[in-house]
Coordinates of C-alpha atoms and ligand atoms in Angstrom, one line a residue:
X1 CA 36.4 -6.2 20.9
X2 CA 36.2 -5.1 17.4
X3 CA 32.8 -5.4 15.7
X4 CA 33.2 -7.8 12.8
X5 CA 29.6 -8.6 12.2
X6 CA 29.1 -6.5 9.1
X7 CA 32.5 -7.3 7.7
X8 CA 33.4 -9.6 4.8
X9 CA 36.9 -11.1 4.4
X10 CA 38.4 -12.2 1.1
X11 CA 41.1 -14.9 1.2
X12 CA 44.0 -14.6 -1.1
X13 CA 46.4 -17.5 -1.8
X14 CA 49.1 -15.2 -3.2
X15 CA 51.0 -17.8 -5.2
X16 CA 47.9 -18.4 -7.3
X17 CA 46.3 -14.9 -7.3
X18 CA 48.3 -12.7 -9.7
X19 CA 51.8 -12.9 -11.0
X20 CA 53.3 -9.5 -11.7
X21 CA 56.7 -10.5 -13.0
X22 CA 56.1 -13.5 -15.3
X23 CA 57.8 -16.2 -13.2
X24 CA 54.6 -18.2 -13.0
X25 CA 54.3 -17.6 -9.3
X26 CA 51.8 -15.1 -7.9
X27 CA 53.3 -12.3 -5.7
X28 CA 52.5 -9.4 -3.5
X29 CA 52.8 -6.9 -6.3
X30 CA 50.2 -9.0 -8.1
X31 CA 47.8 -8.5 -5.2
X32 CA 48.4 -4.7 -5.3
X33 CA 47.5 -4.8 -9.0
X34 CA 44.1 -6.3 -8.2
X35 CA 43.1 -4.0 -5.4
X36 CA 40.6 -2.1 -7.5
X37 CA 38.9 -5.4 -8.4
X38 CA 38.6 -6.2 -4.7
X39 CA 37.4 -2.8 -3.8
X40 CA 34.8 -3.1 -6.4
X41 CA 33.6 -6.4 -4.9
X42 CA 33.3 -4.5 -1.6
X43 CA 35.3 -6.6 0.8
X44 CA 36.7 -5.2 4.1
X45 CA 39.8 -7.4 4.7
X46 CA 42.2 -9.6 2.8
X47 CA 43.5 -12.6 4.5
X48 CA 46.8 -13.5 2.8
X49 CA 48.1 -17.0 3.3
X50 CA 51.8 -17.2 4.3
X51 CA 54.4 -15.4 2.2
X52 CA 57.3 -15.6 4.7
X53 CA 60.7 -17.1 4.1
X54 CA 60.0 -20.8 3.6
X55 CA 61.3 -23.9 1.8
X56 CA 57.7 -24.2 0.5
X57 CA 57.4 -27.9 1.4
X58 CA 53.8 -27.1 2.4
X59 CA 53.4 -24.0 0.3
X60 CA 54.6 -21.6 3.0
X61 CA 52.9 -23.2 6.0
X62 CA 56.5 -24.3 6.8
X63 CA 57.9 -20.9 7.9
X64 CA 61.6 -20.5 8.3
X65 CA 61.6 -16.8 9.2
X66 CA 58.4 -15.1 10.4
X67 CA 59.6 -11.5 9.8
X68 CA 61.0 -11.7 6.3
X69 CA 59.3 -12.1 3.0
X70 CA 60.1 -15.0 0.7
X71 CA 61.7 -13.5 -2.5
X72 CA 59.3 -15.6 -4.5
X73 CA 56.6 -13.2 -3.3
X74 CA 58.5 -10.0 -3.4
X75 CA 60.1 -7.7 -0.8
X76 CA 59.2 -5.8 2.3
X77 CA 58.7 -2.7 0.2
X78 CA 56.2 -4.6 -1.9
X79 CA 54.4 -5.5 1.3
X80 CA 54.4 -2.0 2.5
X81 CA 53.1 -0.7 -0.8
X82 CA 50.3 -3.3 -0.7
X83 CA 49.3 -2.3 2.8
X84 CA 49.3 1.4 2.0
X85 CA 47.3 0.9 -1.3
X86 CA 44.8 -1.4 0.4
X87 CA 44.3 1.1 3.2
X88 CA 43.6 3.9 0.7
X89 CA 40.8 1.7 -0.5
X90 CA 39.4 1.0 3.0
X91 CA 40.8 -2.6 3.0
X92 CA 42.8 -4.1 5.9
X93 CA 45.3 -7.0 5.7
X94 CA 45.1 -10.1 7.9
X95 CA 48.3 -12.2 8.0
X96 CA 48.5 -15.9 8.5
X97 CA 50.4 -17.0 11.6
X98 CA 51.6 -20.6 11.6
X99 CA 52.4 -21.0 15.3
X100 CA 51.8 -24.7 15.9
X101 CA 55.0 -25.6 14.1
X102 CA 58.0 -24.0 12.2
X103 CA 59.9 -25.3 9.2
X104 CA 62.8 -27.5 10.2
X105 CA 64.9 -24.8 8.4
X106 CA 64.0 -22.2 11.0
X107 CA 67.0 -20.9 12.9
X108 CA 65.5 -22.3 16.2
X109 CA 65.2 -25.8 14.8
X110 CA 68.7 -25.6 13.3
X111 CA 70.1 -24.6 16.7
X112 CA 68.2 -27.5 18.3
X113 CA 69.6 -29.9 15.8
X114 CA 73.1 -28.6 16.6
X115 CA 72.4 -29.8 20.2
X116 CA 71.6 -26.4 21.8
X117 CA 69.4 -27.5 24.7
X118 CA 67.7 -24.2 25.1
X119 CA 66.4 -24.5 21.5
X120 CA 65.7 -28.2 21.8
X121 CA 63.2 -27.1 24.4
X122 CA 61.5 -24.9 21.7
X123 CA 60.3 -28.2 20.1
X124 CA 59.0 -31.5 21.3
X125 CA 61.9 -33.9 21.4
X126 CA 61.4 -37.3 23.1
X127 CA 63.7 -40.2 23.8
X128 CA 62.8 -43.6 22.4
X129 CA 64.7 -46.4 20.7
X130 CA 65.4 -45.6 17.1
X131 CA 63.0 -48.2 15.8
X132 CA 60.2 -47.3 18.1
X133 CA 58.6 -43.8 17.8
X134 CA 57.5 -42.4 21.2
X135 CA 53.8 -42.8 20.3
X136 CA 51.7 -44.2 17.5
X137 CA 50.3 -40.8 16.4
X138 CA 49.8 -40.2 12.7
X139 CA 50.9 -37.2 10.8
X140 CA 48.0 -35.3 9.1
X141 CA 49.8 -35.8 5.9
X142 CA 50.3 -39.6 6.3
X143 CA 52.7 -41.8 8.2
X144 CA 54.0 -41.6 11.8
X145 CA 54.1 -38.2 13.4
X146 CA 57.6 -38.6 14.8
X147 CA 61.0 -38.3 13.1
X148 CA 64.2 -39.7 14.5
X149 CA 67.4 -37.6 14.7
X150 CA 70.3 -40.0 14.9
X151 CA 72.8 -37.3 16.1
X152 CA 70.6 -36.4 19.1
X153 CA 69.3 -40.0 19.6
X154 CA 65.8 -38.3 20.0
X155 CA 62.6 -38.0 18.1
X156 CA 60.8 -34.8 17.3
X157 CA 57.0 -34.4 16.8
X158 CA 55.6 -33.2 13.5
X159 CA 51.8 -33.3 13.3
X160 CA 52.1 -32.3 9.6
X161 CA 55.1 -32.9 7.3
X162 CA 58.4 -34.0 8.8
X163 CA 59.8 -30.7 7.7
X164 CA 57.2 -29.0 10.0
X165 CA 58.3 -29.5 13.6
X166 CA 55.8 -28.8 16.4
X167 CA 56.6 -26.0 18.8
X168 CA 56.6 -26.6 22.5
X169 CA 54.1 -24.0 23.8
X170 CA 54.8 -25.1 27.4
X171 CA 58.1 -23.3 27.1
X172 CA 57.3 -19.6 28.1
X173 CA 60.2 -18.5 25.8
X174 CA 58.4 -19.9 22.8
X175 CA 55.3 -18.0 23.8
X176 CA 57.3 -14.8 24.1
X177 CA 58.9 -15.2 20.7
X178 CA 55.5 -15.6 19.1
X179 CA 54.1 -12.5 20.8
X180 CA 57.1 -10.6 19.5
X181 CA 56.2 -11.7 15.9
X182 CA 52.7 -10.4 16.3
X183 CA 54.0 -7.1 17.7
X184 CA 56.3 -6.8 14.7
X185 CA 53.5 -7.1 12.2
X186 CA 51.1 -5.0 14.2
X187 CA 53.7 -2.2 14.1
X188 CA 53.7 -2.6 10.3
X189 CA 50.0 -1.7 10.3
X190 CA 48.3 -5.0 9.6
X191 CA 44.6 -5.2 10.7
X192 CA 44.5 -8.7 12.0
X193 CA 45.6 -12.3 12.0
X194 CA 44.5 -15.8 11.1
X195 CA 46.0 -18.4 13.3
X196 CA 46.8 -21.7 11.6
X197 CA 45.6 -25.0 13.4
X198 CA 45.8 -23.1 16.6
X199 CA 43.7 -25.5 18.7
X200 CA 46.6 -28.1 18.4
X201 CA 49.2 -26.1 20.3
X202 CA 48.6 -27.7 23.8
X203 CA 49.5 -31.3 23.9
X204 CA 47.8 -33.2 26.8
X205 CA 50.3 -36.1 27.1
X206 CA 52.5 -38.3 24.9
X207 CA 50.7 -41.6 25.2
X208 CA 49.8 -44.1 22.5
X209 CA 46.3 -43.6 21.1
X210 CA 44.5 -47.0 21.3
X211 CA 41.4 -45.7 19.4
X212 CA 42.6 -43.3 16.7
X213 CA 45.4 -41.3 15.1
X214 CA 46.4 -39.4 18.2
X215 CA 44.3 -36.3 17.8
X216 CA 42.4 -36.8 21.1
X217 CA 45.8 -36.2 22.8
X218 CA 46.4 -32.7 21.4
X219 CA 43.1 -31.3 19.9
X220 CA 41.7 -28.5 22.1
X221 CA 44.4 -29.5 24.6
X222 CA 44.4 -28.6 28.3
X223 CA 46.1 -25.2 28.2
X224 CA 44.9 -24.0 24.8
X225 CA 42.5 -21.3 26.1
X226 CA 45.0 -20.1 28.6
X227 CA 47.7 -19.8 25.9
X228 CA 45.4 -18.0 23.5
X229 CA 44.3 -15.4 26.2
X230 CA 47.9 -14.8 27.0
X231 CA 49.0 -14.4 23.4
X232 CA 46.2 -12.1 22.5
X233 CA 46.5 -10.0 25.7
X234 CA 50.2 -9.7 25.8
X235 CA 50.7 -9.0 22.1
X236 CA 48.0 -6.3 22.3
X237 CA 45.9 -7.6 19.5
X238 CA 42.5 -7.9 21.2
X239 CA 41.1 -5.0 19.2
X240 CA 42.2 -6.5 15.9
X241 CA 40.3 -8.9 13.7
X242 CA 41.4 -12.5 14.5
X243 CA 40.3 -15.9 13.4
X244 CA 41.5 -19.3 14.5
X245 CA 41.6 -22.4 12.3
X246 CA 40.3 -25.1 14.5
X247 CA 41.0 -28.7 13.5
X248 CA 38.5 -31.4 14.6
X249 CA 37.2 -29.1 17.3
X250 CA 34.0 -29.2 19.4
X251 CA 31.2 -26.6 19.7
X252 CA 32.0 -26.2 23.4
X253 CA 35.5 -25.2 22.7
X254 CA 34.5 -22.9 19.8
X255 CA 32.2 -21.1 22.2
X256 CA 35.2 -20.4 24.3
X257 CA 37.6 -19.5 21.5
X258 CA 35.2 -16.9 20.1
X259 CA 32.9 -16.0 23.0
X260 CA 32.3 -12.3 23.4
X261 CA 33.6 -12.2 27.0
X262 CA 36.4 -14.7 26.6
X263 CA 39.1 -12.4 25.2
X264 CA 40.5 -15.0 22.8
X265 CA 39.6 -14.6 19.1
X266 CA 37.0 -12.7 17.1
X267 CA 35.8 -15.9 15.4
X268 CA 36.6 -19.4 14.4
X269 CA 36.8 -21.7 11.4
X270 CA 35.5 -25.2 12.1
X271 CA 35.0 -27.9 9.5
X272 CA 32.2 -30.3 10.3
X273 CA 30.2 -29.1 7.4
X274 CA 33.0 -30.0 5.1
X275 CA 33.2 -33.6 6.3
X276 CA 29.7 -34.6 5.3
X277 CA 31.1 -36.3 2.2
X278 CA 33.8 -38.2 4.0
X279 CA 32.8 -41.9 4.2
X280 CA 33.3 -43.1 7.8
X281 CA 35.0 -39.8 8.5
X282 CA 37.8 -40.6 6.1
X283 CA 38.6 -37.7 3.7
X284 CA 40.2 -40.2 1.3
X285 CA 37.0 -42.3 1.0
X286 CA 34.4 -40.9 -1.4
X287 CA 30.8 -40.5 -0.7
X288 CA 28.0 -38.2 -1.9
X289 CA 27.4 -35.3 0.5
X290 CA 25.0 -36.3 3.3
X291 CA 22.7 -33.2 3.0
X292 CA 20.7 -34.3 6.1
X293 CA 23.9 -34.1 8.1
X294 CA 24.8 -30.8 6.6
X295 CA 21.4 -29.4 7.6
X296 CA 21.8 -30.7 11.2
X297 CA 25.3 -29.2 11.4
X298 CA 24.0 -25.7 10.6
X299 CA 21.2 -26.0 13.1
X300 CA 23.5 -27.1 15.9
X301 CA 26.4 -24.9 15.3
X302 CA 24.7 -21.7 14.2
X303 CA 22.2 -21.8 17.0
X304 CA 24.7 -23.2 19.5
X305 CA 27.2 -20.4 18.9
X306 CA 24.4 -17.8 19.1
X307 CA 23.1 -19.2 22.5
X308 CA 26.5 -18.4 24.0
X309 CA 27.3 -15.2 22.2
X310 CA 30.1 -16.8 20.2
X311 CA 30.9 -16.0 16.5
X312 CA 31.5 -18.0 13.4
X313 CA 33.5 -17.5 10.3
X314 CA 31.2 -18.5 7.4
X315 CA 32.8 -20.2 4.5
X316 CA 32.6 -23.1 2.0
X317 CA 36.1 -22.9 0.5
X318 CA 39.7 -22.2 1.3
X319 CA 43.1 -23.3 0.0
X320 CA 42.7 -26.7 1.7
X321 CA 39.3 -27.6 0.2
X322 CA 38.0 -28.7 -3.1
X323 CA 35.7 -26.1 -4.6
X324 CA 32.3 -26.1 -3.0
X325 CA 30.7 -25.5 -6.4
X326 CA 32.0 -28.8 -7.6
X327 CA 31.2 -30.6 -4.4
X328 CA 27.8 -29.3 -3.3
X329 CA 26.7 -27.4 -6.4
X330 CA 26.6 -28.2 -10.1
X331 CA 29.3 -27.5 -12.7
X332 CA 26.9 -28.0 -15.7
X333 CA 23.4 -26.7 -16.3
X334 CA 23.1 -25.1 -12.8
X335 CA 26.6 -23.7 -12.6
X336 CA 25.6 -20.1 -12.1
X337 CA 22.6 -20.9 -10.1
X338 CA 24.3 -23.2 -7.7
X339 CA 27.2 -20.8 -7.2
X340 CA 24.8 -18.1 -6.2
X341 CA 22.8 -20.4 -4.0
X342 CA 25.8 -21.5 -2.1
X343 CA 27.0 -17.9 -1.6
X344 CA 23.6 -16.6 -0.5
X345 CA 23.0 -19.5 2.0
X346 CA 26.1 -18.6 4.0
X347 CA 26.3 -14.8 3.5
X348 CA 22.9 -14.4 5.0
X349 CA 23.7 -16.5 8.1
X350 CA 25.0 -15.4 11.4
X351 CA 28.8 -14.9 11.3
X352 CA 31.4 -13.2 9.2
X353 CA 31.6 -14.4 5.6
X354 CA 34.9 -15.4 3.9
X355 CA 35.2 -15.5 0.2
X356 CA 38.0 -17.6 -1.2
X357 CA 39.6 -16.3 -4.4
X358 CA 37.7 -17.5 -7.4
X359 CA 34.5 -18.3 -5.5
X360 CA 33.1 -15.0 -6.7
X361 CA 33.3 -16.1 -10.3
X362 CA 32.3 -19.7 -9.9
X363 CA 35.6 -21.5 -10.2
X364 CA 35.6 -25.3 -10.2
X365 CA 37.7 -28.3 -9.3
X366 CA 40.8 -29.1 -11.5
X367 CA 39.8 -32.5 -13.0
X368 CA 43.5 -33.1 -13.6
X369 CA 43.2 -36.9 -13.6
X370 CA 47.0 -37.3 -13.6
X371 CA 49.1 -37.3 -10.4
X372 CA 51.9 -35.5 -12.2
X373 CA 49.7 -32.5 -12.6
X374 CA 49.2 -32.2 -8.9
X375 CA 51.7 -30.3 -6.7
X376 CA 50.4 -30.7 -3.1
X377 CA 52.5 -32.8 -0.7
X378 CA 49.3 -34.2 0.9
X379 CA 47.8 -35.3 -2.5
X380 CA 51.1 -37.0 -3.5
X381 CA 51.4 -38.8 -0.2
X382 CA 47.8 -40.0 -0.2
X383 CA 48.0 -41.2 -3.8
X384 CA 50.7 -43.6 -2.7
X385 CA 48.9 -44.5 0.5
X386 CA 45.7 -45.3 -1.5
X387 CA 47.6 -47.5 -3.9
X388 CA 49.3 -49.3 -1.0
X389 CA 45.9 -49.9 0.5
X390 CA 44.9 -51.8 -2.7
X391 CA 43.3 -49.1 -4.9
X392 CA 44.2 -49.2 -8.6
X393 CA 45.9 -46.1 -10.2
X394 CA 42.6 -45.3 -11.8
X395 CA 40.7 -45.5 -8.5
X396 CA 43.4 -43.6 -6.6
X397 CA 43.5 -40.7 -9.0
X398 CA 39.7 -40.5 -9.0
X399 CA 39.9 -40.0 -5.2
X400 CA 42.7 -37.4 -5.5
X401 CA 40.7 -35.5 -8.2
X402 CA 37.8 -35.1 -5.8
X403 CA 39.7 -34.5 -2.6
X404 CA 43.0 -32.7 -3.5
X405 CA 43.8 -29.4 -1.9
X406 CA 45.1 -28.3 -5.3
X407 CA 41.4 -28.1 -6.4
X408 CA 41.4 -24.8 -4.6
X409 CA 45.0 -23.8 -5.6
X410 CA 44.9 -23.4 -9.3
X411 CA 45.5 -19.9 -10.7
X412 CA 42.8 -17.3 -10.4
X413 CA 40.9 -17.0 -13.7
X414 CA 41.1 -13.4 -14.6
X415 CA 40.3 -13.5 -18.3
X416 CA 40.2 -15.7 -21.4
X417 CA 43.8 -14.7 -22.3
X418 CA 46.7 -17.2 -22.0
X419 CA 47.1 -18.7 -18.6
X420 CA 43.8 -17.1 -17.7
X421 CA 45.6 -13.7 -17.4
X422 CA 47.3 -14.9 -14.2
X423 CA 50.9 -14.9 -15.6
X424 CA 52.8 -14.4 -18.8
X425 CA 55.1 -17.3 -17.7
X426 CA 54.3 -20.9 -17.1
X427 CA 52.1 -21.1 -14.0
X428 CA 53.5 -23.2 -11.1
X429 CA 50.3 -25.3 -11.3
X430 CA 48.1 -25.6 -14.4
X431 CA 45.1 -23.4 -15.0
X432 CA 41.8 -25.2 -15.0
X433 CA 40.8 -25.6 -18.7
X434 CA 37.5 -23.9 -18.3
X435 CA 39.0 -20.4 -18.0
X436 CA 37.8 -19.3 -21.4
X437 CA 34.2 -19.6 -20.0
X438 CA 34.7 -18.9 -16.3
X439 CA 36.7 -15.8 -15.7
X440 CA 36.5 -12.4 -14.0
X441 CA 36.6 -10.3 -17.1
X442 CA 33.4 -11.7 -18.4
X443 CA 31.5 -11.1 -15.1
X444 CA 32.6 -7.8 -13.5
X445 CA 30.4 -5.6 -15.8
X446 CA 27.5 -8.1 -16.0
X447 CA 24.9 -7.3 -13.4
X448 CA 23.5 -10.9 -13.5
X449 CA 26.9 -12.5 -13.0
X450 CA 28.0 -14.5 -10.0
X451 CA 30.5 -11.7 -9.2
X452 CA 27.6 -9.2 -9.1
X453 CA 25.6 -11.4 -6.9
X454 CA 28.5 -11.6 -4.4
X455 CA 28.7 -7.8 -4.6
X456 CA 25.1 -7.5 -3.8
X457 CA 25.3 -9.9 -0.8
X458 CA 28.3 -7.9 0.6
X459 CA 26.5 -4.6 0.3
X460 CA 23.3 -6.1 1.8
X461 CA 25.3 -7.2 4.9
X462 CA 26.4 -3.6 5.3
X463 CA 23.0 -2.0 4.8
X464 CA 20.7 -4.5 6.6
X465 CA 21.3 -5.0 10.3
X466 CA 19.1 -8.0 10.2
X467 CA 21.9 -9.8 8.4
X468 CA 24.8 -8.6 10.5
X469 CA 23.0 -8.5 13.9
X470 CA 19.8 -10.6 13.6
X471 CA 19.0 -13.7 15.6
X472 CA 18.9 -16.9 13.6
X473 CA 16.6 -19.9 13.9
X474 CA 16.5 -22.8 11.6
X475 CA 13.5 -24.6 9.9
X476 CA 14.0 -28.1 11.1
X477 CA 11.2 -29.9 9.3
X478 CA 12.2 -29.2 5.7
X479 CA 12.8 -32.1 3.3
X480 CA 16.5 -33.2 3.1
X481 CA 18.3 -31.1 0.6
X482 CA 16.6 -27.9 1.5
X483 CA 18.1 -25.6 4.1
X484 CA 16.0 -22.8 5.6
X485 CA 16.4 -20.3 8.3
X486 CA 14.8 -17.1 9.7
X487 CA 16.7 -14.0 10.9
X488 CA 15.0 -11.6 13.2
X489 CA 15.8 -8.1 14.2
X490 CA 13.8 -5.4 15.9
X491 CA 10.5 -7.0 14.9
X492 CA 11.5 -7.7 11.3
X493 CA 12.1 -11.0 9.6
X494 CA 14.2 -12.4 6.8
X495 CA 13.5 -15.9 5.7
X496 CA 16.1 -17.7 3.6
X497 CA 15.7 -21.0 1.7
X498 CA 18.2 -22.9 -0.4
X499 CA 17.8 -26.0 -2.5
X500 CA 21.0 -28.0 -2.6
X501 CA 19.8 -30.5 -5.2
X502 CA 18.8 -30.7 -8.8
X503 CA 15.2 -31.6 -8.0
X504 CA 12.4 -29.4 -7.1
X505 CA 11.7 -29.4 -3.3
X506 CA 8.2 -28.5 -2.0
X507 CA 8.4 -26.2 1.0
X508 CA 5.6 -25.7 3.4
X509 CA 6.2 -22.4 5.1
X510 CA 3.0 -22.6 7.2
X511 CA 2.1 -19.2 5.8
X512 CA 4.7 -17.4 7.9
X513 CA 6.7 -15.7 5.2
X514 CA 6.8 -12.0 5.5
X515 CA 5.5 -9.7 2.9
X516 CA 8.6 -7.7 1.8
X517 CA 11.1 -7.9 -1.0
X518 CA 12.3 -11.1 -2.5
X519 CA 15.8 -11.9 -3.5
X520 CA 16.5 -14.9 -5.7
X521 CA 19.5 -15.6 -7.9
X522 CA 18.4 -13.3 -10.7
X523 CA 16.2 -11.2 -8.7
X524 CA 13.3 -12.6 -10.7
X525 CA 10.2 -12.0 -8.7
X526 CA 8.8 -15.2 -7.1
X527 CA 5.2 -14.0 -6.4
X528 CA 4.2 -17.5 -5.5
X529 CA 6.6 -17.9 -2.6
X530 CA 4.2 -16.4 -0.1
X531 CA 1.5 -19.0 -0.8
X532 CA 1.2 -21.5 2.0
X533 CA 3.6 -23.7 0.3
X534 CA 5.9 -23.3 -2.7
X535 CA 8.4 -25.3 -4.7
X536 CA 12.1 -24.5 -4.5
X537 CA 13.5 -25.0 -8.0
X538 CA 16.8 -26.8 -8.5
X539 CA 19.6 -25.0 -6.7
X540 CA 17.4 -22.1 -6.0
X541 CA 17.9 -19.6 -3.3
X542 CA 15.0 -17.5 -2.1
X543 CA 15.3 -14.8 0.6
X544 CA 12.2 -12.9 1.7
X545 CA 12.2 -9.8 3.7
X546 CA 9.4 -8.6 6.0
Ligands
GLC1 C1 46.4 -25.5 8.0 C2 46.7 -24.9 6.6 C3 47.2 -25.9 5.7 C4 48.5 -26.4 6.2 C5 48.3 -26.9 7.7 C6 49.7 -27.0 8.3 O1 45.4 -26.5 7.9 O2 45.5 -24.2 6.2 O3 47.3 -25.4 4.4 O4 49.0 -27.4 5.5 O5 47.6 -26.0 8.5 O6 50.3 -25.8 8.6

């Protein structure tokens, strides 16, 4: 398997990254225009979220043709140019494969709708009276997960929007089709793949869920490991970089998805750390982050994955998450410090770090406070659901402001120019109104900027094997709000501490800190950190080498 331990991936949400033609919508040419910026940052791969033909009901996660590029994003020539120019700069491309479902506009689904039985078997159609869905499962975007088709007198399953129909992976023809798509893009020279919600592909049964929303009937389902091994093996992608997005998964399954000898994926995204501010596990119920829980998550998963030679993708943000800076950091006085602390905390851990566009300059949530300014189908649905559940408009919008996926989808803030330099036209979603202060242009040359700190973290991973290869063990007796761990490699040590609060936290290191260099947000020496105990300042990150 490919060694991904010293690599760093940068995630691009193309529609919001850079618009080359002034239509307000980011495109592939826009990505090509910014390759020098990305090379300067030092990243190895770009994961591009889907740019295939799509009605864009779920911003491209509803694919209607996996081999063609949506004209909104450009042409195949634009893609080839991007791949070639990226390669010249030592950067590989990872494409996003949405294989749990297709758009209902996909040719396969259209044929199924026309009554072609072969294609109906590509999807999950079930018989049930028209007023009684086959099961009580809920769609992840709200409402029942089944849609009735009167002409067929059958229901089809959609775990996401009703325009996203779940594929039937039990049908070997479906699995063959998907392998062909991977071979197609491999032949185009891409370096790897991200697999969308790939742990949902094997449905266990189609029974009612008496306890929950149905997820226990299809999450990490009975054949998922078998299907992944087959897909990766037959498509010949084992030596490419691959990452699976795992929804509500378990540590045991992640060990298998990414275990060194399992021949499934290079690494996994899992999300427990991003649920520590869900009240009673409900994303749409607000609560301050439970930092004790966050600390326990890192101990269990980082050490648990290590014990079984499995590998993590390290990340705080992506296109489905509110900005970590707004969530776990501080947008005010400690903006810069908390952005750097959050970055350092995960970049020095065991795994492959992912940077989501804008993290490297400290972008924040939207604070739109008006449902008409949001674009995401999930946010719009839940705004209605919350009101139906009795929340006032004011209360419902406050929840959406915190939890909307659009928080991570606003245009990249390139400069203080109009539309943050993203587009000369009207952006498809508004720019956050702090772009005059928070933008790339003001940071690239400044060696104390958040951008430069990311650059340093990336180059450290490449020069220090203790970061890419070292063992990790966590300090479990720190006060809540502080996270600390030690990396060890060939007799050397690296100790890392982060303060996730705006209060000082006293740390007793028991005199074990090594005597080497110290890295903190501004590289200011912290001579006191080697005393038997020291105080972590608000949002401070301290890393000490031995
Ligand atoms: C993943 C994607 C998300 C999408 C969903 C359905 O979670 O990251 O954006 O809505 O899958 O494809």
